[in-house]
PDB file of C-alpha atoms in Angstrom:
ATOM      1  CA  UNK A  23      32.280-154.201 -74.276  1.00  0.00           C
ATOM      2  CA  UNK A  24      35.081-152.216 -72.376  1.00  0.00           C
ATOM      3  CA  UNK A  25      34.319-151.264 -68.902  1.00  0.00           C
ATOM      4  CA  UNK A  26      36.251-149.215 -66.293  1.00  0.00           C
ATOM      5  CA  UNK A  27      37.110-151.692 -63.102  1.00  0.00           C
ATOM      6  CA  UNK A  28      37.919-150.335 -59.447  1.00  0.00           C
ATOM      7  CA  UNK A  29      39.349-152.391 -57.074  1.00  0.00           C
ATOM      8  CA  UNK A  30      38.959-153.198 -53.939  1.00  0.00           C
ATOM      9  CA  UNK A  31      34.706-153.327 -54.139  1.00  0.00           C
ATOM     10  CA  UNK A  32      34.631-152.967 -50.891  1.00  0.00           C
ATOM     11  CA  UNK A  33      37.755-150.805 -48.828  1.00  0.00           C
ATOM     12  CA  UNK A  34      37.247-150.707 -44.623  1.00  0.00           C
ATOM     13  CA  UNK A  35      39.729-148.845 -42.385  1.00  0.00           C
ATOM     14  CA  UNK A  36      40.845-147.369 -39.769  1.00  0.00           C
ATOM     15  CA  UNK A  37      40.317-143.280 -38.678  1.00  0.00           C
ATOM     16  CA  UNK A  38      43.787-142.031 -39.444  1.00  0.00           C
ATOM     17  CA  UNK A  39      44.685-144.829 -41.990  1.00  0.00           C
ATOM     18  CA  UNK A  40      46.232-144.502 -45.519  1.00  0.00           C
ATOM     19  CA  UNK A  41      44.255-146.158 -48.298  1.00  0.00           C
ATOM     20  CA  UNK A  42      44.361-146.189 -52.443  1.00  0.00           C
ATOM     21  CA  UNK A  43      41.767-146.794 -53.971  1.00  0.00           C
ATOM     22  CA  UNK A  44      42.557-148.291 -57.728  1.00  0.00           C
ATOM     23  CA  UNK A  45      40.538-147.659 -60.736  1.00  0.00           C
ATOM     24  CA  UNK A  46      41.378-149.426 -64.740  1.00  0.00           C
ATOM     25  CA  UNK A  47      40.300-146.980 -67.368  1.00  0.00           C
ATOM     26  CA  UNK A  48      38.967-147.516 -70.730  1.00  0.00           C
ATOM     27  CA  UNK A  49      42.159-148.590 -72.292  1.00  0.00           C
ATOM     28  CA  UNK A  50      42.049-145.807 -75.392  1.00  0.00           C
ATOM     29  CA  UNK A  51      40.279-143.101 -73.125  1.00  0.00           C
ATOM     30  CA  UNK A  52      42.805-140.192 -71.657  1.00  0.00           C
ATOM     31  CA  UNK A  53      40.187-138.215 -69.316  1.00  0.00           C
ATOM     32  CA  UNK A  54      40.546-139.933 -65.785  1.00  0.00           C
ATOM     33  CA  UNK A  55      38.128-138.522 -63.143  1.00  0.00           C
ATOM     34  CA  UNK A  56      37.048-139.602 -59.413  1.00  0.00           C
ATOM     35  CA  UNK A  57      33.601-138.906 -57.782  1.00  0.00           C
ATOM     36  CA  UNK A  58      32.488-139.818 -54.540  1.00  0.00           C
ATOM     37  CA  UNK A  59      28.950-140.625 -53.254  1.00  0.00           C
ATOM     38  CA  UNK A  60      27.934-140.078 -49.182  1.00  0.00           C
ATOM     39  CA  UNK A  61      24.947-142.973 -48.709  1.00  0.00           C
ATOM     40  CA  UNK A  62      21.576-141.243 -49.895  1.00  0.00           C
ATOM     41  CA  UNK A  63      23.405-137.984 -51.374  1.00  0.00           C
ATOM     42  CA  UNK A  64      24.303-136.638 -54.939  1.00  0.00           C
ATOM     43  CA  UNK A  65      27.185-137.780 -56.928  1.00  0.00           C
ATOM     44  CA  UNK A  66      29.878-135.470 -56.474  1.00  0.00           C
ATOM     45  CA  UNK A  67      32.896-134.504 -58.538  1.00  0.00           C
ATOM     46  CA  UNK A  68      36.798-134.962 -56.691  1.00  0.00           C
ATOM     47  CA  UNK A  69      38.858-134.653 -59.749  1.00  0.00           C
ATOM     48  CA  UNK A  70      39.846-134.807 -63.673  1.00  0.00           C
ATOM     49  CA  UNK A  71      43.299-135.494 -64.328  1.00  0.00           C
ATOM     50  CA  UNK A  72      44.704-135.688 -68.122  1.00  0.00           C
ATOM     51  CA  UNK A  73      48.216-135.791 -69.680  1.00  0.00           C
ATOM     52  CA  UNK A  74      49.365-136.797 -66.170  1.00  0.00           C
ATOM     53  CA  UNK A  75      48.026-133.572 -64.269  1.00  0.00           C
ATOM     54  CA  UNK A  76      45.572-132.867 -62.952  1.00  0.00           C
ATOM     55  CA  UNK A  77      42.598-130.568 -65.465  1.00  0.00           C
ATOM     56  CA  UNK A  78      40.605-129.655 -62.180  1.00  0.00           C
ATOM     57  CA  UNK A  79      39.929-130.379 -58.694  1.00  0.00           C
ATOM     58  CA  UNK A  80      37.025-129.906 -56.168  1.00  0.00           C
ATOM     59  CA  UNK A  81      36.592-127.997 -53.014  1.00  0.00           C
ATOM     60  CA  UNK A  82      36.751-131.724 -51.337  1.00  0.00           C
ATOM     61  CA  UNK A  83      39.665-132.750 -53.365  1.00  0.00           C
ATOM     62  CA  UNK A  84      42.015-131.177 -50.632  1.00  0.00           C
ATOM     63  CA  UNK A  85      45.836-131.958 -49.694  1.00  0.00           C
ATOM     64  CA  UNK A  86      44.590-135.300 -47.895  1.00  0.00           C
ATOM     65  CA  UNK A  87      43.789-136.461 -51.609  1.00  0.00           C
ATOM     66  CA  UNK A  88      46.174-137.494 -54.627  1.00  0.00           C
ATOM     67  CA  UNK A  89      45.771-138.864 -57.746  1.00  0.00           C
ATOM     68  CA  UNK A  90      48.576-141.252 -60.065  1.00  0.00           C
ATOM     69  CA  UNK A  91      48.633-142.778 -62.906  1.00  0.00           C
ATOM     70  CA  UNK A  92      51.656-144.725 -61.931  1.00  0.00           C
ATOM     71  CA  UNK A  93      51.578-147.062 -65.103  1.00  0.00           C
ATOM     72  CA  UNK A  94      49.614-147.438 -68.282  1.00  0.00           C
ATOM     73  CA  UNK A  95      47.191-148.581 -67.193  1.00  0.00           C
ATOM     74  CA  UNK A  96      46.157-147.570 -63.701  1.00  0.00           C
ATOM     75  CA  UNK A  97      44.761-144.558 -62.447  1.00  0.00           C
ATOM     76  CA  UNK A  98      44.583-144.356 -58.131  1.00  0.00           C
ATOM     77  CA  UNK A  99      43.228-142.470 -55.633  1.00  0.00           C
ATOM     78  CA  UNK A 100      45.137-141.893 -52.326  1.00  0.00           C
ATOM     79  CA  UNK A 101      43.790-140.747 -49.020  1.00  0.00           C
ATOM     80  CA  UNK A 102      46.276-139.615 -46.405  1.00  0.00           C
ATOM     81  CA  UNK A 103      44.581-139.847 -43.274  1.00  0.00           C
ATOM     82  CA  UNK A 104      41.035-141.138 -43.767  1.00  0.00           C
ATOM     83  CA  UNK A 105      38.404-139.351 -41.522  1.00  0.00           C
ATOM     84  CA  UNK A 106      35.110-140.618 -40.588  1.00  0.00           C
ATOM     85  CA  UNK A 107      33.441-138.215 -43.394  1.00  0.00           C
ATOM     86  CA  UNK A 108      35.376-139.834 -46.093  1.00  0.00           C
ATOM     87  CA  UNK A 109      33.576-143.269 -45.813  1.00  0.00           C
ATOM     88  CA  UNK A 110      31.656-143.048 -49.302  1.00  0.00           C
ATOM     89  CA  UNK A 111      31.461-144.875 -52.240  1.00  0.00           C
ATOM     90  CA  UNK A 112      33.984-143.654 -54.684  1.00  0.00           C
ATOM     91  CA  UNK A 113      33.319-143.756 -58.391  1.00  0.00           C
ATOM     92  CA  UNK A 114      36.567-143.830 -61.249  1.00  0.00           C
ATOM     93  CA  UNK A 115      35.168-142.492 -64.231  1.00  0.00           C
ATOM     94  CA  UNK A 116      36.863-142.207 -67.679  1.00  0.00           C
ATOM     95  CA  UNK A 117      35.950-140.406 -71.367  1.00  0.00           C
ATOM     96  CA  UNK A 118      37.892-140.140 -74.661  1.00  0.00           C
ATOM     97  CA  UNK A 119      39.805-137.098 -75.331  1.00  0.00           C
ATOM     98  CA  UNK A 120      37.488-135.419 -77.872  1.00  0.00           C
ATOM     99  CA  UNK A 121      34.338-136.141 -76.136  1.00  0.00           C
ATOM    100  CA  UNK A 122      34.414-135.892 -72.470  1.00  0.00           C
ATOM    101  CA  UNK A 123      30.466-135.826 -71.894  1.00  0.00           C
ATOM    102  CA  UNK A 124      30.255-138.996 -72.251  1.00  0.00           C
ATOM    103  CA  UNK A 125      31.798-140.568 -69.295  1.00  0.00           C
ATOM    104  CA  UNK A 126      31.844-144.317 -68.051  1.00  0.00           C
ATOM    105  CA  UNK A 127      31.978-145.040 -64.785  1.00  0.00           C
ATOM    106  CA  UNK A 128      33.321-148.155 -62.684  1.00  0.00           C
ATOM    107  CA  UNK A 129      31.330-149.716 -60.133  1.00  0.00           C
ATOM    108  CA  UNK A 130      32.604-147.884 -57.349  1.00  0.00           C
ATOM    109  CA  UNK A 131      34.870-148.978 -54.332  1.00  0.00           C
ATOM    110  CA  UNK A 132      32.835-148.949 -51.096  1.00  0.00           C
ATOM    111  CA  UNK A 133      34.803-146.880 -48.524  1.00  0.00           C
ATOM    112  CA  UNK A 134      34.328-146.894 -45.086  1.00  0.00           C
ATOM    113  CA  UNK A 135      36.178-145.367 -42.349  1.00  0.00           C
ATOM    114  CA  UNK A 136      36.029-146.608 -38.375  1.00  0.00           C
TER     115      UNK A 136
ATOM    116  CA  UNK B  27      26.685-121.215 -57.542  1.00  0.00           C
ATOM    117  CA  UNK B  28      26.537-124.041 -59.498  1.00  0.00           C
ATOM    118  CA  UNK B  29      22.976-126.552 -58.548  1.00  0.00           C
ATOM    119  CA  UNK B  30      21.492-129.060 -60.306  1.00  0.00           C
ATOM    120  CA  UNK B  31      18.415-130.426 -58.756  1.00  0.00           C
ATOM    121  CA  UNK B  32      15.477-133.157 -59.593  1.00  0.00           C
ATOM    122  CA  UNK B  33      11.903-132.309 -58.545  1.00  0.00           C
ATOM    123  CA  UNK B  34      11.109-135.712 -57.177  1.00  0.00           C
ATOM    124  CA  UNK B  35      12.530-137.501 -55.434  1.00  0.00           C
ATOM    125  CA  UNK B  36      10.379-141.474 -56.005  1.00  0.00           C
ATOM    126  CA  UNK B  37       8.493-141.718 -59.608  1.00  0.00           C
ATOM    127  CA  UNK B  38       6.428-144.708 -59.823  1.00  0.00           C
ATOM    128  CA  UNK B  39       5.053-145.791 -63.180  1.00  0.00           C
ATOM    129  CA  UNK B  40       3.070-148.877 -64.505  1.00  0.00           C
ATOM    130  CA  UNK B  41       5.026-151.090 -67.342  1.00  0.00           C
ATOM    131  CA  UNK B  42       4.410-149.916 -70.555  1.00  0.00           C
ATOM    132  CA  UNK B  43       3.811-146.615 -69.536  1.00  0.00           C
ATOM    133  CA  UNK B  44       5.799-143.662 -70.382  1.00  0.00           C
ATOM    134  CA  UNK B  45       7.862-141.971 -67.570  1.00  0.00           C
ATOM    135  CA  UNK B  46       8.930-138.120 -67.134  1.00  0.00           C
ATOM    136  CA  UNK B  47      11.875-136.905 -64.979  1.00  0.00           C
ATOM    137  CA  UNK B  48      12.383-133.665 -64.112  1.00  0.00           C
ATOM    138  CA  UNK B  49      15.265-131.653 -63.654  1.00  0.00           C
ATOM    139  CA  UNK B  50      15.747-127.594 -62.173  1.00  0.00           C
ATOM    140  CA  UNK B  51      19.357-126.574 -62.832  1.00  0.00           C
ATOM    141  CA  UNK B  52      20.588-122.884 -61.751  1.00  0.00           C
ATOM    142  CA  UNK B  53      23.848-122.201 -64.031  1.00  0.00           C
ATOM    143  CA  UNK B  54      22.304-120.970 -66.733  1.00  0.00           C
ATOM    144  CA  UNK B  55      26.077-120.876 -67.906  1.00  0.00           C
ATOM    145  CA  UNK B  56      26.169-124.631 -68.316  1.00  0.00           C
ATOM    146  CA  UNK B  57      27.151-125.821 -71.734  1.00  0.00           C
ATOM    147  CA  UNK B  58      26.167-129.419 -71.503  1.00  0.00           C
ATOM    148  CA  UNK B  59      23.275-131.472 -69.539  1.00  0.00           C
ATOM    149  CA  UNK B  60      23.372-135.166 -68.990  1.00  0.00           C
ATOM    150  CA  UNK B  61      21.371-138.111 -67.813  1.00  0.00           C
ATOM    151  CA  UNK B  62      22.545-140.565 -65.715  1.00  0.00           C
ATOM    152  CA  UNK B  63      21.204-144.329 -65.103  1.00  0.00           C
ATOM    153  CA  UNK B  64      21.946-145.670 -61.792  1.00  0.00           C
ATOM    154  CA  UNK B  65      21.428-149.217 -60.878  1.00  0.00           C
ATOM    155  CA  UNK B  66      21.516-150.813 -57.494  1.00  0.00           C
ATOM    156  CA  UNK B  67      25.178-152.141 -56.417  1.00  0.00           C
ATOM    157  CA  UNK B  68      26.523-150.052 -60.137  1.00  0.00           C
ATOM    158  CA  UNK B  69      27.869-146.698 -61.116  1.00  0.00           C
ATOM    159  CA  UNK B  70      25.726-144.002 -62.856  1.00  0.00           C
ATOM    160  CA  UNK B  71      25.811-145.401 -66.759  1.00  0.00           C
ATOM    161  CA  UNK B  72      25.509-142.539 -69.284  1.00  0.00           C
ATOM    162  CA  UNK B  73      22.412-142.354 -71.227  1.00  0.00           C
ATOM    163  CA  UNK B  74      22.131-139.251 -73.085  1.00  0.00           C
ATOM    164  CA  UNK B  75      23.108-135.459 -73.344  1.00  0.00           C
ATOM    165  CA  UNK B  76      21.940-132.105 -74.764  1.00  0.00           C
ATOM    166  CA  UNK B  77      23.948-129.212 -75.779  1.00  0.00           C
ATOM    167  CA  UNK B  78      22.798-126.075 -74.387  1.00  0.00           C
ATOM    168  CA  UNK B  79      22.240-124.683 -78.105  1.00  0.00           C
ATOM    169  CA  UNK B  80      19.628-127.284 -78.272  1.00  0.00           C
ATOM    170  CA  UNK B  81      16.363-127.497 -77.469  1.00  0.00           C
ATOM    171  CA  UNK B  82      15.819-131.481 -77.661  1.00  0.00           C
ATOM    172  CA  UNK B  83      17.561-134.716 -78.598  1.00  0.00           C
ATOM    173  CA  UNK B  84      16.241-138.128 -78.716  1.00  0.00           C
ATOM    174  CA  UNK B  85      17.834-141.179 -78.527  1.00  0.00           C
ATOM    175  CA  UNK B  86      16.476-144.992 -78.526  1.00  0.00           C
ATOM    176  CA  UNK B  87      13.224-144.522 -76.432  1.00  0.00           C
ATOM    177  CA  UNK B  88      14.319-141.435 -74.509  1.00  0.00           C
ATOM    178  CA  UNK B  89      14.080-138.159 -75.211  1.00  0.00           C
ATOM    179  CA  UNK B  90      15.765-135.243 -73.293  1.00  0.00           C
ATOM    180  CA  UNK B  91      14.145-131.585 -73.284  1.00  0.00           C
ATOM    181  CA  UNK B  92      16.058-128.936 -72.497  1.00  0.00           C
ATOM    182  CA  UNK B  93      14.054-125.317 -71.425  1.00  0.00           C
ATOM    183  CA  UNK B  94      16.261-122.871 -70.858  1.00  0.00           C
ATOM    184  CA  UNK B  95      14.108-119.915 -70.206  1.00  0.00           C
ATOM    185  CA  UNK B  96      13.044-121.872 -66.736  1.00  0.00           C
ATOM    186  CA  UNK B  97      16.191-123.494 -66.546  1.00  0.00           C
ATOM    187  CA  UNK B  98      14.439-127.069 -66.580  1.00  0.00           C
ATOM    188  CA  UNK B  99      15.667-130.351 -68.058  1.00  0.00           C
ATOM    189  CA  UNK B 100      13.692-133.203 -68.444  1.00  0.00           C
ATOM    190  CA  UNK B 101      14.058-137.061 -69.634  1.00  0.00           C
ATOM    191  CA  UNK B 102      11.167-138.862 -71.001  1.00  0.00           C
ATOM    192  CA  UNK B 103      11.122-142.361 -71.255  1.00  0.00           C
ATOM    193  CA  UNK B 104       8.962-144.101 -73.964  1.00  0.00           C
ATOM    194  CA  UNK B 105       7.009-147.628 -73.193  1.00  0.00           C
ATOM    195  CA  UNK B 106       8.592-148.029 -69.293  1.00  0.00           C
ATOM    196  CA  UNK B 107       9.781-151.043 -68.737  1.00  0.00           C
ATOM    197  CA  UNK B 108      10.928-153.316 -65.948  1.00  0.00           C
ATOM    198  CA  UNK B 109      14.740-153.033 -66.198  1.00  0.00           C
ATOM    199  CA  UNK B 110      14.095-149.129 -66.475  1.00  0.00           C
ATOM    200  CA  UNK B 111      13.655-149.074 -62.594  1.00  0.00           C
ATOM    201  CA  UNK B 112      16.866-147.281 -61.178  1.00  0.00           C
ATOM    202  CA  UNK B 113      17.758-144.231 -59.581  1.00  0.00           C
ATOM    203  CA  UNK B 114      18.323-141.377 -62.510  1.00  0.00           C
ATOM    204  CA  UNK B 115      20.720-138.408 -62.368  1.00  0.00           C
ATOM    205  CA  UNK B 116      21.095-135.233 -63.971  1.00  0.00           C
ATOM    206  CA  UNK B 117      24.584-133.247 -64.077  1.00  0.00           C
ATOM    207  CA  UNK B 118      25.467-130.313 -65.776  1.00  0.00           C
ATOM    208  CA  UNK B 119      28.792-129.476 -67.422  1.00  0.00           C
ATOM    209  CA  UNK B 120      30.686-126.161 -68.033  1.00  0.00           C
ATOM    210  CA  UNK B 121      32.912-126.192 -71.175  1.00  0.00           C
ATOM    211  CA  UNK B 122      36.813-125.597 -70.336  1.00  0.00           C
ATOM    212  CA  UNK B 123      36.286-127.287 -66.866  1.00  0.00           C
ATOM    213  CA  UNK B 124      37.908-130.728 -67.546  1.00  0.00           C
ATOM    214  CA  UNK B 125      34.783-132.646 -67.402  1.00  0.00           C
ATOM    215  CA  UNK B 126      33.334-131.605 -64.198  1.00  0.00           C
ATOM    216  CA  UNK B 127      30.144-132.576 -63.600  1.00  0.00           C
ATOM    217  CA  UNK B 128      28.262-131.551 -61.062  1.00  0.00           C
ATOM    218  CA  UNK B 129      24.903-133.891 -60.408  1.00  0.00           C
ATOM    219  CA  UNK B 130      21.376-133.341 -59.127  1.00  0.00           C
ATOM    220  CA  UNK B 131      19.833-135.365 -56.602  1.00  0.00           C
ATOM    221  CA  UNK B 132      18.329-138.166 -58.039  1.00  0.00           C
ATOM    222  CA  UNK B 133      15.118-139.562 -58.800  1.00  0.00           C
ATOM    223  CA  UNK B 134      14.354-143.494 -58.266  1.00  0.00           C
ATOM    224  CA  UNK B 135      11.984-144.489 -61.087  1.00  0.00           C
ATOM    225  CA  UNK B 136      10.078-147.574 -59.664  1.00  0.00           C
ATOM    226  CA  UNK B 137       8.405-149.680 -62.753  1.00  0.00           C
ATOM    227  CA  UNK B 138       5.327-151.548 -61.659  1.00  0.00           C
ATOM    228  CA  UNK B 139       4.450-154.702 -64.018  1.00  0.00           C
TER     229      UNK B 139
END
């Protein structure tokens, strides 16, 4: 069965520090979407990107955040300057283009920020 | 603005036993509602939805009630069993905004054998 992967599982850094965080869709999906998760809170929505923009963003999703799909296949998530508040785990997420309800989510990449 | 909340936070059940998960959401605007599975160590897996046109929907052993005059959502799980234990979401979704969904807090089901 087709499954979204993330890479790395587990992501630590330095305060300050550049990461990019990398996420393999459903290969025949076109809905991309990242979510983060603070330990013991709610899932919450960062961003939906389709056609190569981004569809919507979050209050979170600010100009320390970017999104690419730099090839077919890839979709990643870029933090400029990481802050303490960003450790998290982060959740790729992807849906087909008539139905995006139904959205599958990778495992998550474990961020966390010293 | 836009809240999706679960009334409990721990559910414990005995095996065989059917479950019920509640769910208080505040957008009454919200066009879709969804469950969400969560296993330890995984990302939330998908396990049903309800248009807001509709009442209730059923799928293979659960069934999702939608009440929109109290704005409450609920999930009920037929004949509990083991691998059912897992922390359950539910998230709301507003037609025209790419997707978003915006979750509850969730509610860990704990299934005794």
């Amino acid at each position: 069965e087709p499954e979204v992967t993330q890479t790395p599982s587990h992501q630590v850094t330095q305060m300050g520090q550049e990461v990019i965080l990398r996420c393999v869709p459903i290969s025949n999906h076109l809905y991309f979407y990242w979510y983060r998760q603070i330990l013991g809170q709610k899932v919450e929505f960062l961003v939906s990107f389709y056609n190569n923009e981004i569809s919507e963003k979050s209050e979170i999703f600010d100009d320390q955040f970017s999104v690419e799909r730099p090839d077919g296949s890839n979709f990643t998530l870029k933090i400029r300057s990481t802050k303490l508040e960003d450790s998290a785990m982060y959740f790729c997420a992807s849906s087909m283009t008539s139905g995006y309800v139904e959205q599958f989510f990778g495992p998550g990449t474990r961020l966390t920020v010293l | 603005g836009e809240s999706v909340g679960l009334h409990l936070p721990t559910l414990s059940v005995q095996e065989g036993d059917n479950s019920i998960i509640n769910c208080a959401y505040s957008n009454s605007a919200s066009d879709y509602f969804i469950w969400y599975k969560q296993e330890s160590g995984k990302g939330p897996q998908f396990i049903i939805d309800i248009r807001s046109n509709m009442d209730k929907r059923q799928g293979q052993r659960v069934t999702v009630l939608l009440n929109k005059t109290v704005k409450h959502l609920s999930l009920q799980i037929a004949a509990t069993q083991p691998g059912d234990s897992a922390v359950y979401f539910c998230a709301e979704i507003l037609a025209g905004n790419a997707g978003k969904s915006t979750f509850g807090d969730g509610t860990t089901l704990t299934v005794k054998p």
